[in-house]
N, CA, C and O atoms as a DFTB+ gen file, in Angstrom:
536 C
 N C O
     1  1     -16.081     -68.737      10.916
     2  2     -16.704     -69.210      12.070
     3  2     -15.989     -69.609      13.119
     4  3     -16.474     -69.287      14.203
     5  1     -14.860     -70.286      13.148
     6  2     -14.119     -70.759      14.322
     7  2     -13.477     -69.347      14.820
     8  3     -13.240     -69.226      16.022
     9  1     -13.206     -68.338      13.979
    10  2     -12.723     -67.077      14.751
    11  2     -13.773     -66.571      15.391
    12  3     -13.404     -66.055      16.446
    13  1     -15.007     -66.485      15.202
    14  2     -16.051     -65.972      16.051
    15  2     -16.168     -66.835      17.296
    16  3     -16.429     -66.280      18.363
    17  1     -15.988     -68.201      17.239
    18  2     -16.144     -68.750      18.508
    19  2     -14.847     -68.512      19.364
    20  3     -14.941     -68.530      20.591
    21  1     -13.735     -68.306      18.797
    22  2     -12.568     -67.908      19.551
    23  2     -12.764     -66.633      20.194
    24  3     -12.347     -66.505      21.345
    25  1     -13.368     -65.624      19.590
    26  2     -13.557     -64.358      20.389
    27  2     -14.672     -64.329      21.077
    28  3     -14.929     -63.326      21.743
    29  1     -15.534     -65.408      21.048
    30  2     -16.732     -65.438      21.729
    31  2     -17.691     -64.332      21.627
    32  3     -18.165     -63.704      22.573
    33  1     -17.964     -64.131      20.163
    34  2     -18.956     -63.078      19.782
    35  2     -20.037     -63.612      19.013
    36  3     -19.754     -64.610      18.350
    37  1     -21.208     -63.183      18.946
    38  2     -22.360     -63.703      18.162
    39  2     -22.133     -62.882      16.699
    40  3     -21.311     -61.992      16.479
    41  1     -22.904     -63.337      15.975
    42  2     -23.042     -62.817      14.619
    43  2     -23.475     -61.421      14.681
    44  3     -22.802     -60.565      14.107
    45  1     -24.565     -61.104      15.340
    46  2     -25.143     -59.712      15.465
    47  2     -24.252     -58.732      15.953
    48  3     -24.094     -57.619      15.453
    49  1     -23.613     -59.229      17.049
    50  2     -22.512     -58.093      17.490
    51  2     -21.406     -57.806      16.705
    52  3     -20.892     -56.688      16.673
    53  1     -20.959     -58.894      15.982
    54  2     -19.767     -58.638      15.018
    55  2     -20.354     -57.714      13.634
    56  3     -19.682     -56.844      13.078
    57  1     -21.614     -58.079      13.271
    58  2     -22.255     -57.131      12.282
    59  2     -22.375     -55.683      12.746
    60  3     -22.090     -54.763      11.980
    61  1     -22.726     -55.507      13.795
    62  2     -23.144     -54.227      14.469
    63  2     -21.516     -53.391      14.413
    64  3     -21.322     -52.309      13.859
    65  1     -20.546     -54.158      15.084
    66  2     -19.356     -53.539      14.965
    67  2     -18.742     -53.174      13.788
    68  3     -18.060     -52.149      13.773
    69  1     -18.896     -53.959      12.638
    70  2     -18.532     -53.806      11.388
    71  2     -19.105     -52.617      10.736
    72  3     -18.409     -51.815      10.113
    73  1     -20.560     -52.493      10.903
    74  2     -21.241     -51.350      10.513
    75  2     -20.928     -50.177      11.123
    76  3     -21.119     -49.156      10.461
    77  1     -20.396     -50.049      12.473
    78  2     -20.042     -48.998      13.077
    79  2     -18.681     -48.433      12.527
    80  3     -18.375     -47.243      12.449
    81  1     -17.977     -49.446      12.188
    82  2     -16.496     -49.157      11.606
    83  2     -16.774     -48.521      10.342
    84  3     -16.213     -47.444      10.139
    85  1     -17.523     -48.981       9.472
    86  2     -17.911     -48.348       8.124
    87  2     -18.331     -47.123       8.332
    88  3     -17.864     -46.238       7.615
    89  1     -19.353     -46.769       9.407
    90  2     -19.866     -45.514       9.524
    91  2     -18.718     -44.451       9.740
    92  3     -18.697     -43.353       9.182
    93  1     -17.774     -44.915      10.617
    94  2     -16.739     -44.022      11.047
    95  2     -15.929     -43.717       9.781
    96  3     -15.545     -42.561       9.603
    97  1     -15.690     -44.524       9.032
    98  2     -14.816     -44.304       7.872
    99  2     -15.510     -43.224       6.993
   100  3     -14.836     -42.344       6.459
   101  1     -16.930     -43.298       6.838
   102  2     -17.767     -42.300       6.143
   103  2     -17.572     -40.934       6.685
   104  3     -17.529     -39.904       6.013
   105  1     -17.455     -41.039       8.018
   106  2     -17.551     -39.644       8.576
   107  2     -16.118     -38.817       8.477
   108  3     -15.990     -37.606       8.655
   109  1     -15.213     -39.634       8.196
   110  2     -13.941     -39.118       8.260
   111  2     -13.642     -38.073       7.116
   112  3     -13.039     -37.046       7.431
   113  1     -13.982     -38.249       5.961
   114  2     -13.979     -37.208       4.805
   115  2     -14.819     -35.957       5.155
   116  3     -14.474     -34.822       4.828
   117  1     -15.947     -36.245       5.841
   118  2     -16.869     -35.015       6.294
   119  2     -16.283     -34.126       7.208
   120  3     -16.463     -32.912       7.112
   121  1     -15.457     -34.737       8.264
   122  2     -14.861     -34.050       9.221
   123  2     -13.733     -33.129       8.487
   124  3     -13.616     -31.918       8.671
   125  1     -12.959     -33.888       7.657
   126  2     -11.856     -33.287       6.943
   127  2     -12.472     -31.946       6.093
   128  3     -11.927     -30.846       6.184
   129  1     -13.365     -32.118       5.472
   130  2     -14.060     -31.077       4.611
   131  2     -14.491     -29.961       5.772
   132  3     -14.200     -28.771       5.644
   133  1     -15.062     -30.372       6.674
   134  2     -15.527     -29.234       7.695
   135  2     -14.285     -28.423       8.275
   136  3     -14.314     -27.206       8.457
   137  1     -13.336     -29.133       8.507
   138  2     -12.196     -28.540       9.150
   139  2     -11.390     -27.679       8.140
   140  3     -10.672     -26.733       8.465
   141  1     -11.596     -28.117       6.897
   142  2     -10.718     -27.398       5.790
   143  2     -11.730     -26.048       5.545
   144  3     -11.239     -24.930       5.385
   145  1     -12.963     -26.246       5.536
   146  2     -13.800     -25.121       5.320
   147  2     -13.610     -24.040       6.577
   148  3     -13.598     -22.843       6.290
   149  1     -13.478     -24.404       7.798
   150  2     -13.278     -23.482       8.854
   151  2     -11.975     -22.876       8.747
   152  3     -11.859     -21.701       9.095
   153  1     -10.859     -23.589       8.262
   154  2      -9.451     -23.019       8.167
   155  2      -9.530     -22.071       7.020
   156  3      -8.819     -21.074       7.141
   157  1     -10.334     -22.178       5.793
   158  2     -10.276     -21.195       4.892
   159  2     -10.961     -20.129       5.207
   160  3     -10.558     -19.030       4.825
   161  1     -12.207     -20.262       6.019
   162  2     -13.019     -19.156       6.621
   163  2     -11.942     -18.166       7.419
   164  3     -11.739     -16.992       7.109
   165  1     -11.371     -18.796       8.381
   166  2     -10.416     -18.213       9.255
   167  2      -9.152     -17.389       8.584
   168  3      -8.753     -16.302       9.001
   169  1      -8.635     -18.067       7.538
   170  2      -7.650     -17.302       6.780
   171  2      -8.060     -16.163       5.994
   172  3      -7.312     -15.196       5.856
   173  1      -9.270     -16.227       5.443
   174  2      -9.848     -15.130       4.721
   175  2     -10.210     -13.988       5.649
   176  3     -10.089     -12.844       5.210
   177  1     -10.629     -14.173       6.853
   178  2     -10.916     -13.121       7.831
   179  2      -9.625     -12.542       8.267
   180  3      -9.516     -11.322       8.390
   181  1      -8.560     -13.410       8.529
   182  2      -7.326     -12.779       8.765
   183  2      -6.675     -11.855       7.518
   184  3      -6.177     -10.754       7.752
   185  1      -6.730     -12.377       6.293
   186  2      -6.426     -11.520       5.250
   187  2      -7.030     -10.395       5.098
   188  3      -6.384      -9.386       4.817
   189  1      -8.364     -10.373       5.256
   190  2      -9.138      -9.238       4.938
   191  2      -9.014      -8.160       5.918
   192  3      -9.300      -6.992       5.654
   193  1      -8.591      -8.556       7.036
   194  2      -8.422      -7.578       8.165
   195  2      -7.036      -6.789       7.912
   196  3      -6.817      -5.668       8.372
   197  1      -6.194      -7.473       7.175
   198  2      -4.882      -6.631       6.925
   199  2      -4.853      -6.018       5.435
   200  3      -3.778      -5.680       4.939
   201  1      -5.835      -5.910       4.871
   202  2      -6.078      -5.222       3.631
   203  2      -6.193      -3.861       3.878
   204  3      -6.844      -3.472       4.847
   205  1      -5.543      -2.953       2.987
   206  2      -5.575      -1.523       3.221
   207  2      -6.667      -1.236       2.292
   208  3      -6.620      -1.629       1.127
   209  1      -7.680      -0.543       2.778
   210  2      -8.830      -0.274       1.838
   211  2      -8.494       1.213       1.421
   212  3      -8.349       2.140       2.218
   213  1      -8.382       1.302      -0.120
   214  2      -8.095       2.584      -0.681
   215  2      -9.348       3.055      -1.521
   216  3      -9.865       2.333      -2.374
   217  1      -9.776       4.279      -1.220
   218  2     -10.752       5.064      -2.003
   219  2     -10.292       6.126      -2.768
   220  3      -9.723       7.117      -2.311
   221  1     -10.571       5.890      -4.069
   222  2      -9.972       7.213      -5.015
   223  2     -11.006       8.123      -5.081
   224  3     -12.201       7.826      -5.064
   225  1     -10.470       9.407      -5.170
   226  2     -11.287      10.554      -5.118
   227  2     -11.243      11.291      -6.521
   228  3     -10.163      11.363      -7.108
   229  1     -12.271      11.785      -7.017
   230  2     -12.210      12.533      -8.217
   231  2     -11.469      13.811      -7.956
   232  3     -11.697      14.520      -6.975
   233  1     -10.441      14.114      -9.010
   234  2      -9.583      15.070      -9.052
   235  2      -8.208      14.980      -8.350
   236  3      -7.492      15.950      -8.102
   237  1      -7.934      13.703      -8.067
   238  2      -6.780      13.327      -7.184
   239  2      -5.665      12.755      -8.344
   240  3      -6.062      12.046      -9.269
   241  1      -4.359      13.101      -8.212
   242  2      -3.355      12.882      -9.056
   243  2      -2.826      11.320      -8.707
   244  3      -2.590      11.088      -7.521
   245  1      -2.648      10.349      -9.588
   246  2      -2.376       9.075      -9.342
   247  2      -1.225       8.725     -10.147
   248  3      -0.968       9.473     -11.090
   249  1      -0.471       7.695      -9.934
   250  2       0.435       7.045     -10.914
   251  2      -0.230       5.623     -11.313
   252  3      -0.971       4.992     -10.560
   253  1       0.128       5.241     -12.535
   254  2      -0.391       3.996     -13.134
   255  2       0.638       2.999     -13.141
   256  3       1.754       3.321     -13.549
   257  1       0.390       1.703     -12.700
   258  2       1.414       0.596     -12.859
   259  2       1.466       0.123     -14.221
   260  3       0.400      -0.204     -14.743
   261  1       2.622       0.028     -14.927
   262  2       2.811      -0.508     -16.050
   263  2       3.258      -1.977     -16.018
   264  3       4.425      -2.266     -15.754
   265  1       2.363      -2.865     -16.276
   266  2       2.543      -4.358     -16.130
   267  2       3.076      -4.927     -17.353
   268  3       3.434      -6.105     -17.380
   269  1       3.163      -4.061     -18.513
   270  2       3.862      -4.692     -19.721
   271  2       5.190      -4.349     -19.906
   272  3       5.464      -3.720     -20.928
   273  1       6.159      -4.662     -19.050
   274  2       7.631      -4.281     -19.077
   275  2       8.251      -5.607     -19.646
   276  3       7.792      -6.729     -19.434
   277  1       9.368      -5.313     -20.405
   278  2      10.111      -6.485     -20.938
   279  2      10.974      -6.941     -19.881
   280  3      11.318      -6.154     -19.000
   281  1      11.373      -8.194     -19.888
   282  2      12.097      -8.887     -18.646
   283  2      13.419      -8.357     -18.607
   284  3      13.776      -7.869     -17.535
   285  1      14.405      -8.354     -19.788
   286  2      15.491      -7.818     -19.677
   287  2      15.890      -6.717     -20.661
   288  3      16.646      -6.992     -21.593
   289  1      15.435      -5.537     -20.499
   290  2      15.626      -4.332     -21.354
   291  2      17.097      -3.895     -21.141
   292  3      17.719      -4.209     -20.126
   293  1      17.623      -3.158     -22.142
   294  2      19.066      -2.553     -21.877
   295  2      18.951      -1.446     -20.654
   296  3      19.896      -1.358     -19.870
   297  1      17.930      -0.702     -20.512
   298  2      17.669       0.401     -19.505
   299  2      16.557      -0.288     -18.638
   300  3      15.758      -1.015     -19.228
   301  1      16.449      -0.121     -17.331
   302  2      15.619      -0.608     -16.475
   303  2      14.586       0.785     -16.230
   304  3      14.887       1.783     -15.576
   305  1      13.501       0.572     -16.839
   306  2      12.414       1.717     -16.667
   307  2      11.674       1.513     -15.396
   308  3      11.654       0.463     -14.752
   309  1      11.075       2.608     -15.103
   310  2      10.077       2.620     -13.732
   311  2       8.993       1.793     -14.052
   312  3       8.718       1.654     -15.244
   313  1       8.351       1.239     -13.228
   314  2       7.129       0.438     -13.418
   315  2       5.977       1.343     -13.257
   316  3       4.868       0.856     -13.476
   317  1       6.053       2.542     -12.920
   318  2       5.085       3.694     -12.678
   319  2       5.059       4.537     -13.707
   320  3       6.154       4.903     -14.133
   321  1       3.871       5.035     -14.338
   322  2       3.815       6.012     -15.263
   323  2       2.708       7.194     -14.833
   324  3       1.667       6.965     -14.217
   325  1       3.072       8.248     -15.203
   326  2       1.894       9.175     -14.817
   327  2       2.630      10.656     -14.572
   328  3       3.713      10.951     -15.076
   329  1       1.869      11.510     -13.730
   330  2       0.866      11.322     -13.135
   331  2      -0.352      11.617     -14.043
   332  3      -0.311      12.229     -15.110
   333  1      -1.526      11.043     -13.404
   334  2      -2.906      11.081     -14.168
   335  2      -3.861      11.555     -13.285
   336  3      -3.717      11.418     -12.071
   337  1      -4.959      12.177     -13.848
   338  2      -5.988      12.798     -12.994
   339  2      -7.165      11.926     -12.903
   340  3      -7.577      11.321     -13.893
   341  1      -7.711      11.841     -11.768
   342  2      -8.918      10.893     -11.765
   343  2     -10.101      11.540     -12.253
   344  3     -10.355      12.581     -11.647
   345  1     -10.925      11.223     -13.198
   346  2     -11.988      11.888     -13.563
   347  2     -13.353      11.374     -13.143
   348  3     -14.302      12.141     -12.981
   349  1     -13.443       9.908     -12.949
   350  2     -14.544       9.171     -12.502
   351  2     -14.187       7.934     -11.880
   352  3     -13.285       7.199     -12.285
   353  1     -15.003       7.696     -10.767
   354  2     -14.581       6.566      -9.923
   355  2     -15.966       5.571     -10.018
   356  3     -17.023       5.892      -9.475
   357  1     -15.796       4.365     -10.764
   358  2     -16.977       3.447     -10.745
   359  2     -17.115       2.648      -9.501
   360  3     -16.106       2.393      -8.842
   361  1     -18.388       2.201      -9.099
   362  2     -18.525       1.515      -7.890
   363  2     -17.946       0.150      -7.783
   364  3     -17.879      -0.449      -6.709
   365  1     -17.465      -0.403      -9.091
   366  2     -17.152      -1.841      -8.776
   367  2     -15.481      -1.800      -8.820
   368  3     -14.886      -2.866      -8.975
   369  1     -14.730      -0.543      -8.679
   370  2     -13.334      -0.618      -8.475
   371  2     -12.697       0.071      -9.516
   372  3     -11.637       0.650      -9.281
   373  1     -13.269       0.092     -10.797
   374  2     -12.644       0.764     -12.000
   375  2     -12.576       2.362     -11.652
   376  3     -13.297       3.006     -10.889
   377  1     -11.468       2.796     -12.465
   378  2     -11.152       4.386     -12.307
   379  2     -11.048       4.849     -13.722
   380  3     -10.441       4.166     -14.547
   381  1     -11.605       5.962     -14.031
   382  2     -11.415       6.672     -15.192
   383  2     -10.295       7.713     -14.973
   384  3     -10.328       8.483     -14.012
   385  1      -9.250       7.717     -15.936
   386  2      -7.993       8.482     -15.805
   387  2      -7.929       9.340     -16.878
   388  3      -8.420       8.903     -17.920
   389  1      -7.383      10.611     -16.906
   390  2      -7.257      11.568     -17.745
   391  2      -5.794      11.866     -17.783
   392  3      -5.213      12.095     -16.722
   393  1      -5.088      11.884     -19.029
   394  2      -3.704      12.262     -19.118
   395  2      -3.539      13.743     -19.490
   396  3      -4.516      14.490     -19.540
   397  1      -2.430      14.112     -19.721
   398  2      -2.125      15.685     -20.114
   399  2      -2.732      15.946     -21.415
   400  3      -3.088      17.112     -21.582
   401  1      -2.940      15.099     -22.416
   402  2      -3.428      15.271     -23.741
   403  2      -4.975      15.137     -23.717
   404  3      -5.639      15.194     -24.752
   405  1      -5.489      14.965     -22.544
   406  2      -7.121      14.905     -22.398
   407  2      -7.567      13.580     -22.839
   408  3      -8.766      13.461     -23.092
   409  1      -6.810      12.585     -22.970
   410  2      -7.222      11.230     -23.361
   411  2      -7.647      10.382     -22.126
   412  3      -6.906       9.984     -21.226
   413  1      -8.834      10.206     -22.247
   414  2      -9.454       9.394     -21.057
   415  2      -9.456       7.797     -21.217
   416  3      -9.662       7.324     -22.335
   417  1      -9.273       7.120     -20.326
   418  2      -9.078       5.680     -20.337
   419  2      -9.539       5.017     -19.101
   420  3      -9.387       5.694     -18.084
   421  1     -10.053       3.881     -18.958
   422  2     -10.456       3.271     -17.736
   423  2      -9.484       2.127     -17.334
   424  3      -9.000       1.413     -18.212
   425  1      -9.200       1.947     -16.063
   426  2      -8.244       1.220     -15.639
   427  2      -8.794       0.491     -14.210
   428  3      -9.708       0.976     -13.543
   429  1      -8.147      -0.639     -13.889
   430  2      -8.363      -1.207     -12.582
   431  2      -8.063      -0.332     -11.488
   432  3      -6.993       0.272     -11.564
   433  1      -8.872      -0.118     -10.374
   434  2      -8.227       0.618      -9.327
   435  2      -7.163       0.125      -8.467
   436  3      -6.706       0.800      -7.545
   437  1      -6.778      -1.004      -8.750
   438  2      -5.847      -1.742      -7.950
   439  2      -4.470      -1.443      -8.600
   440  3      -3.421      -1.612      -7.979
   441  1      -4.521      -0.975      -9.928
   442  2      -3.265      -0.575     -10.475
   443  2      -2.751       0.967     -10.312
   444  3      -1.784       1.411     -10.931
   445  1      -3.461       1.643      -9.478
   446  2      -2.911       2.995      -9.286
   447  2      -2.366       3.288      -7.889
   448  3      -2.733       2.571      -6.958
   449  1      -1.484       4.330      -7.673
   450  2      -1.315       4.613      -6.346
   451  2      -1.079       6.218      -6.364
   452  3      -0.654       6.782      -7.373
   453  1      -1.351       6.819      -5.318
   454  2      -1.421       8.185      -5.015
   455  2      -0.049       8.889      -5.462
   456  3       1.019       8.445      -5.042
   457  1      -0.096       9.886      -6.235
   458  2       0.940      10.711      -6.599
   459  2       1.375      11.628      -5.559
   460  3       0.579      12.480      -5.163
   461  1       2.548      11.554      -5.069
   462  2       3.004      12.513      -3.822
   463  2       3.712      13.638      -4.247
   464  3       4.215      14.362      -3.388
   465  1       3.861      13.962      -5.694
   466  2       4.555      15.188      -6.061
   467  2       3.616      16.376      -6.006
   468  3       2.509      16.335      -5.469
   469  1       4.200      17.565      -6.670
   470  2       3.548      18.784      -6.786
   471  2       2.556      18.642      -7.768
   472  3       2.767      17.965      -8.774
   473  1       1.266      19.344      -7.523
   474  2       0.333      19.183      -8.584
   475  2       0.647      20.031      -9.832
   476  3       0.252      19.664     -10.939
   477  1       1.258      21.006      -9.683
   478  2       1.617      21.975     -10.814
   479  2       2.656      21.303     -11.689
   480  3       2.835      21.864     -12.770
   481  1       3.315      20.313     -11.470
   482  2       4.167      19.758     -12.022
   483  2       3.728      18.310     -12.713
   484  3       4.253      17.237     -12.415
   485  1       2.866      18.448     -13.509
   486  2       2.070      17.216     -14.191
   487  2       2.871      16.936     -15.328
   488  3       2.703      17.625     -16.334
   489  1       3.800      15.940     -15.321
   490  2       4.510      15.562     -16.356
   491  2       4.846      13.841     -16.373
   492  3       4.613      13.144     -15.386
   493  1       5.296      13.418     -17.360
   494  2       5.578      12.041     -17.436
   495  2       6.672      11.589     -16.544
   496  3       7.770      12.071     -16.821
   497  1       6.631      10.883     -15.669
   498  2       7.568      10.321     -14.540
   499  2       8.374       9.230     -15.192
   500  3       7.903       8.107     -15.378
   501  1       9.565       9.566     -15.529
   502  2      10.456       8.631     -16.281
   503  2      11.895       8.508     -15.519
   504  3      12.696       9.430     -15.366
   505  1      12.036       7.225     -15.096
   506  2      13.312       6.716     -14.393
   507  2      13.874       5.807     -15.095
   508  3      13.308       4.745     -15.356
   509  1      15.188       6.139     -15.532
   510  2      15.892       5.122     -16.245
   511  2      17.337       4.892     -15.572
   512  3      18.061       5.813     -15.195
   513  1      17.633       3.569     -15.481
   514  2      18.944       3.241     -14.884
   515  2      19.784       2.527     -15.900
   516  3      19.393       1.406     -16.228
   517  1      20.899       3.008     -16.463
   518  2      21.679       2.494     -17.170
   519  2      22.499       1.266     -16.541
   520  3      23.013       1.320     -15.424
   521  1      22.555       0.237     -17.328
   522  2      23.201      -0.798     -16.930
   523  2      24.755      -0.882     -17.135
   524  3      25.441      -1.756     -16.603
   525  1      25.281       0.165     -18.005
   526  2      26.649       0.090     -18.376
   527  2      27.382       0.815     -17.221
   528  3      28.612       0.845     -17.189
   529  1      26.666       1.359     -16.339
   530  2      27.535       2.125     -15.346
   531  2      28.057       1.341     -14.316
   532  3      29.011       1.710     -13.632
   533  1      27.435       0.200     -14.162
   534  2      27.893      -0.837     -12.997
   535  2      28.949      -1.794     -13.528
   536  3      29.424      -2.658     -12.792
């Protein structure tokens, strides 16, 4: 009470000032959430502009990414196998591939890349590097 008399404020004015301070504290997380949502939206737009859109075509030769490689094998095999022939493209991004033994299987479209070799030389691409040579 003596502090209120020192500041020469009345009780109503002090209560209003306290409520305004509490309201500002409640608004702070909302502003932080809004600015974080705006930042995420802008980053998504920036990222989506730089994504290369790839569309697969039936009859195209592609290489398949082999993600099941051992960490430290004696020989370093290539990460890509193939070429494979695309037989069907699904609307959700999956692709059906056909190998030289006519075995068909479905893979994610992000695991393939276009084969730039000659179409008549459809064989298994095998690159091996021997560690003993170094």
